[in-house]
Tab-separated table of C-alpha atoms in Angstrom:
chain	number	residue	atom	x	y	z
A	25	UNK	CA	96.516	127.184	102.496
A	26	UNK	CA	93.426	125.136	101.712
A	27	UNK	CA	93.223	123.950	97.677
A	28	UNK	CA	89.444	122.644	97.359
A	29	UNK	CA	85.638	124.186	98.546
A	30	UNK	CA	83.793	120.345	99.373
A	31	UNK	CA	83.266	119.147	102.694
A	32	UNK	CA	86.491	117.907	102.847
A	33	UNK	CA	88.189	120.896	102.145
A	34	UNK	CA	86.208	123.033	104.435
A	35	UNK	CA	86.800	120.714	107.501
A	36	UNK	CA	90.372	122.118	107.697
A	37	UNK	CA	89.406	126.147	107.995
A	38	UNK	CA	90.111	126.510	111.280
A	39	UNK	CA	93.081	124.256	111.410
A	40	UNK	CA	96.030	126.053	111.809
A	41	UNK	CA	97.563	125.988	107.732
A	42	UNK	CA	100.167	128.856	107.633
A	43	UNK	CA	102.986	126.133	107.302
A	44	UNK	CA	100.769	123.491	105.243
A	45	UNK	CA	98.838	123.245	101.683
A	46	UNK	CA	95.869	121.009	102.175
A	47	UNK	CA	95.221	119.846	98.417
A	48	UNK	CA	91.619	118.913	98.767
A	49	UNK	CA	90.410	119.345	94.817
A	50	UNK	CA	90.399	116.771	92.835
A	51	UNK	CA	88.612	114.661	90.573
A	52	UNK	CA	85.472	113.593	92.853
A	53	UNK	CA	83.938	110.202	90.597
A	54	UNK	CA	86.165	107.459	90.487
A	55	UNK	CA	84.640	106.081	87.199
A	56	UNK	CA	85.352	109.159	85.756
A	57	UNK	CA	87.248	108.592	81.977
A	58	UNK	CA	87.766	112.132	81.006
A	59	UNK	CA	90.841	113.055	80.495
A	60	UNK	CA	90.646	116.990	81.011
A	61	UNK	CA	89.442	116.186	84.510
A	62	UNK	CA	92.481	114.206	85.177
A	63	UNK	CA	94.905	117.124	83.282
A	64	UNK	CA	92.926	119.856	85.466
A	65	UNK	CA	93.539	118.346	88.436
A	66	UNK	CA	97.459	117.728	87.247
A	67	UNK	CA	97.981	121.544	86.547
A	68	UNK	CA	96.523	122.505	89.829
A	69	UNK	CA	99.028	120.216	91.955
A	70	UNK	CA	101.810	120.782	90.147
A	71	UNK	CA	101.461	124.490	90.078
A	72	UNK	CA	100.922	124.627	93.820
A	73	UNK	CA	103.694	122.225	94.773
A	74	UNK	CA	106.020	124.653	92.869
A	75	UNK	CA	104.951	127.927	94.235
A	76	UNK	CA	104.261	126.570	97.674
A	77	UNK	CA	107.694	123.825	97.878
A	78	UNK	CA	108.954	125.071	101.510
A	79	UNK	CA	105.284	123.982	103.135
A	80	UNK	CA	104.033	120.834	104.398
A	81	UNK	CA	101.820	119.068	101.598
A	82	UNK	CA	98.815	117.361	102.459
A	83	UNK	CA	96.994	114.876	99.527
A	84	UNK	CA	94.080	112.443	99.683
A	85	UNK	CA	94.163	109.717	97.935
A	86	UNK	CA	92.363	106.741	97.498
A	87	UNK	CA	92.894	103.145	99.959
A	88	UNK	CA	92.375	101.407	96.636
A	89	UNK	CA	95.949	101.963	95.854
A	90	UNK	CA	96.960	99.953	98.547
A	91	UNK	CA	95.716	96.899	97.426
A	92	UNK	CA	97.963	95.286	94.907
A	93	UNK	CA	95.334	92.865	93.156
A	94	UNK	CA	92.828	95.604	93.254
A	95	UNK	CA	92.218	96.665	89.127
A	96	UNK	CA	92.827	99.910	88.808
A	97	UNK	CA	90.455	101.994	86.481
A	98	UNK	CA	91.949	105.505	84.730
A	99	UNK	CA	91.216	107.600	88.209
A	100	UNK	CA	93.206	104.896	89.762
A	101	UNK	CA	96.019	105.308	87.960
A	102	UNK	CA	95.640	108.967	87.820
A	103	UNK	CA	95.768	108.939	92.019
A	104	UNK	CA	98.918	106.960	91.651
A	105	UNK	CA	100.316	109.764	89.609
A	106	UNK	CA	99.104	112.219	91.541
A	107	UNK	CA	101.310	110.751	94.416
A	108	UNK	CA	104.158	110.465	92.659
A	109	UNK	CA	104.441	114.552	91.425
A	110	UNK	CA	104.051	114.607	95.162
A	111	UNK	CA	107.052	113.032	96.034
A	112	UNK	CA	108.944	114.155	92.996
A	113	UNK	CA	108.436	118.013	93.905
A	114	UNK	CA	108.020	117.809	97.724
A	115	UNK	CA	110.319	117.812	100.613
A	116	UNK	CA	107.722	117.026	102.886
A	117	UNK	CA	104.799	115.496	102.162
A	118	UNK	CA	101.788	113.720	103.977
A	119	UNK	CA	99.724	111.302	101.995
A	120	UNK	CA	96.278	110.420	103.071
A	121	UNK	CA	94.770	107.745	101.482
A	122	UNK	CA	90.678	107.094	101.862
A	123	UNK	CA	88.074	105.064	101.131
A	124	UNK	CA	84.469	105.748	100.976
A	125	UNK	CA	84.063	109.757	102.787
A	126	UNK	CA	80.967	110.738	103.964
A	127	UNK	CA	79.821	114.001	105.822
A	128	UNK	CA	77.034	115.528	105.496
A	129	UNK	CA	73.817	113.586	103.574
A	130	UNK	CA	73.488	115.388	100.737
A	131	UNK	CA	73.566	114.831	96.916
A	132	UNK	CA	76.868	113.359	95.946
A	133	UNK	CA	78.125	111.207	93.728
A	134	UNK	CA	79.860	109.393	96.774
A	135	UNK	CA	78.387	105.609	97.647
A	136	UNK	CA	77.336	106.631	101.026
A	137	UNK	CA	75.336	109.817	99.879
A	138	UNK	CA	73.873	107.674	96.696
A	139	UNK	CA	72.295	105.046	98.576
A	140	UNK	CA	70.651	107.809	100.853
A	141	UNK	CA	69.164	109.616	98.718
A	142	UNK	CA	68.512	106.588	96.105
A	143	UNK	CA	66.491	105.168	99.524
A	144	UNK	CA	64.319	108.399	100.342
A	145	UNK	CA	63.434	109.115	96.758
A	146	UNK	CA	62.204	105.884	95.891
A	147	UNK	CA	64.801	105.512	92.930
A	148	UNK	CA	65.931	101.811	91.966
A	149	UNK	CA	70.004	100.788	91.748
A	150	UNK	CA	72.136	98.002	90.837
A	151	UNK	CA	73.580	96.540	93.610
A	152	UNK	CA	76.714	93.451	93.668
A	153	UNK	CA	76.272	90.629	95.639
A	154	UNK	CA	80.029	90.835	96.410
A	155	UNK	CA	80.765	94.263	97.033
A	156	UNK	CA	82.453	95.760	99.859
A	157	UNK	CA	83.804	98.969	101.088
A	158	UNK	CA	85.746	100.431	104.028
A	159	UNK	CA	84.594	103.812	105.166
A	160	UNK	CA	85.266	106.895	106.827
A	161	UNK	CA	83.978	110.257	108.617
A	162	UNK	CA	85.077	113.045	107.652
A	163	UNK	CA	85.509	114.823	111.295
A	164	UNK	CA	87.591	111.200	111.834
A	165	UNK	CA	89.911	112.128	108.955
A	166	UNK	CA	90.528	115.457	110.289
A	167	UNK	CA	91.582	114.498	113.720
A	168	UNK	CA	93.670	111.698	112.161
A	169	UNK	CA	95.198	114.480	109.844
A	170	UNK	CA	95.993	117.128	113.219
A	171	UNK	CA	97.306	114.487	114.723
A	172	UNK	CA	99.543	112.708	111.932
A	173	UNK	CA	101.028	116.436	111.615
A	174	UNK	CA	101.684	116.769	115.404
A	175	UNK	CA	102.865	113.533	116.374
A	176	UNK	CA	104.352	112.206	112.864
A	177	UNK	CA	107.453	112.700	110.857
A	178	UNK	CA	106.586	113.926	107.075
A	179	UNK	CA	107.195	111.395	103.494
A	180	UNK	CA	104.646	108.832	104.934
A	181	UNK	CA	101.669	107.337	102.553
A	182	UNK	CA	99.298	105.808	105.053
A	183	UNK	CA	95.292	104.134	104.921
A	184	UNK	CA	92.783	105.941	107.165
A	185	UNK	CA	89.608	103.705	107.506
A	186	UNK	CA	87.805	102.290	109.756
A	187	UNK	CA	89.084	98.599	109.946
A	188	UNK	CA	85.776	96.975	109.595
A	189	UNK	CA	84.827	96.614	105.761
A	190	UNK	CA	81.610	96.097	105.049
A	191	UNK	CA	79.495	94.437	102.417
A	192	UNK	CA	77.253	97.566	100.334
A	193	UNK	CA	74.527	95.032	101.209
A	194	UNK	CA	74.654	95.803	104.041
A	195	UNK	CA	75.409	99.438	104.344
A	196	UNK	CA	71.642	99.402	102.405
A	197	UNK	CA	70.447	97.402	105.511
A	198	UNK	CA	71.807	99.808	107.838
A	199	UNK	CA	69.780	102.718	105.823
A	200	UNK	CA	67.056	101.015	105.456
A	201	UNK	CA	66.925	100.251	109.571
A	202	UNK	CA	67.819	104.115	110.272
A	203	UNK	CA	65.310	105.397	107.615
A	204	UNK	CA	62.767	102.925	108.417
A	205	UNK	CA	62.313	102.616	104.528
A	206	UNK	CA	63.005	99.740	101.951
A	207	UNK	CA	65.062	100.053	99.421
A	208	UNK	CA	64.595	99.034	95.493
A	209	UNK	CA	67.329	97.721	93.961
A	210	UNK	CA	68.343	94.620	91.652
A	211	UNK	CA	70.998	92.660	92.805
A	212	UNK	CA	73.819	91.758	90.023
A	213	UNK	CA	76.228	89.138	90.435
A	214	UNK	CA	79.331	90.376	90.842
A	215	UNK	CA	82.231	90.499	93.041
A	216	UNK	CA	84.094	94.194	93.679
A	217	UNK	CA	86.362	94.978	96.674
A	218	UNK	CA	89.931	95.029	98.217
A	219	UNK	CA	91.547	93.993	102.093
A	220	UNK	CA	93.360	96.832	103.799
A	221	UNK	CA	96.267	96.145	106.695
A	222	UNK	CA	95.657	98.886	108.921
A	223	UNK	CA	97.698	98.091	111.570
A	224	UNK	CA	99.795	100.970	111.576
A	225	UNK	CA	97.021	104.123	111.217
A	226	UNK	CA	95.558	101.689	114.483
A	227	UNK	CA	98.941	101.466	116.364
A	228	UNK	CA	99.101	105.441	115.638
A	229	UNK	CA	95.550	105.735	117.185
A	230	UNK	CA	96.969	103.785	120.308
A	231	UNK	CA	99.984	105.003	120.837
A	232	UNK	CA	98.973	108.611	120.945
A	233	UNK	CA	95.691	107.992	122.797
A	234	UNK	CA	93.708	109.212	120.283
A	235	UNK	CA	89.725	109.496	120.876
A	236	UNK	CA	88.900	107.918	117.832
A	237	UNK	CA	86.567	104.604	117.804
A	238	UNK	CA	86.519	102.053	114.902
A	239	UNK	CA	84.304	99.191	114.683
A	240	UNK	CA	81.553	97.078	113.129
A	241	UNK	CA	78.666	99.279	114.377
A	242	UNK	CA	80.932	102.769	113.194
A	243	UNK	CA	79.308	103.425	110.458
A	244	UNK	CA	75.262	102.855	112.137
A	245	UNK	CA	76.294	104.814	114.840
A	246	UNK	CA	77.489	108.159	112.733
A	247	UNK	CA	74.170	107.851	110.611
A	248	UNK	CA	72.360	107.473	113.288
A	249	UNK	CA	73.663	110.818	114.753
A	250	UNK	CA	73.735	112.247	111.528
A	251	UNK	CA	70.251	111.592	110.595
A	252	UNK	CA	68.653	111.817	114.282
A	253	UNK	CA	67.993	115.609	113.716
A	254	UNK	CA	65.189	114.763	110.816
A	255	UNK	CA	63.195	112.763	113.007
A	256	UNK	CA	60.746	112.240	110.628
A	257	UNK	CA	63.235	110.354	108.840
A	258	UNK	CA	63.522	107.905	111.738
């Protein structure tokens, strides 16, 4: 069962979910303040984890929750109460916790989709000096996600990034080399980020001889595939 139509959702339809709820609707802005989002969103989970309580339950959440000194805004603290219905009402749970997702370039709300299509439409941001943000694909998180359910016991809460962070700077540099396009933006003073241990999602990855490659140049190298069929764009 597959809760959710975004990309994220829709990477798990032809994963095998007779045995599994895949709870992939949510509240998508995390500087969203309104409080009917956050009760919508409540309803939904708790509904399903009580008509669906002998499956596997799969939840994404967010790698900012991991970070103990990291503030935590309203959808912050809403994903932390989110997790805990989960382990209140299920017997076996998986929770996924993300950072920055990106698929398909398109217009989101998401970082990685904003400063694309901020860049090719000429539109000016804000931008911190100090920010930085861990990332990930979302084909990555679904073979992370097939294989956590294969090889993995259930009840775990775990980070899936990949373990290079990287300064929105220069995430705009890495658009702006792809797109062969300058940006406009402003920069503002200001500090915003959190550290991640990922040492065990990267043990997992070794152990079980999964084909899944992190690094510095990850996230140039999945634009760069991602964008390489507008060549125009290049």
């Amino acid at each position: 069962m597959i809760i959710g139509n975004g990309q994220l959702a829709q990477a798990f339809i032809n994963t095998p979910h007779d045995d599994i709820v895949f709870f992939a609707s949510g509240v998508p802005n995390s500087n969203c303040t309104d409080e009917s989002q956050f009760d919508r969103e409540r309803q939904l989970l708790l509904s399903t984890l009580q008509s669906h309580n002998d499956k596997k339950f799969i939840y994404f959440s967010s790698c900012a929750l991991s970070s103990k000194e990291y503030p935590k805004n309203r959808y912050y603290q809403h994903k932390a109460e989110m997790e805990q219905l989960i382990k209140n009402y299920s017997k076996s749970y998986y929770i996924f916790r993300i950072p920055q997702l990106f698929g398909h370039l398109k217009h989101h709300k998401t970082l990685i989709n904003f400063l694309y299509e901020s860049i090719i439409n000429d539109q000016e941001f804000h931008l911190y000096n100090e920010a930085y943000r861990y990332v990930i694909e979302i084909e990555d998180v679904k073979n992370l996600v097939e294989a956590y359910l294969k090889y993995s016991h259930s009840s775990i809460t775990i980070d899936l990034a990949n373990d290079y962070r990287y300064k929105v700077l220069d995430i705009v540099k890495i658009f702006e080399n792809l797109l062969n396009k300058k940006a406009t933006y402003d920069i503002i003073d200001r500090s915003d980020g959190y550290m991640l241990d990922l040492t065990d999602m990267s043990q997992f990855i070794k152990t079980n001889d999964l084909n899944i490659i992190f690094s510095p140049y990850y996230l140039y190298d999945k634009l760069y595939e991602k964008l390489k069929n507008t060549p125009h764009l290049l």
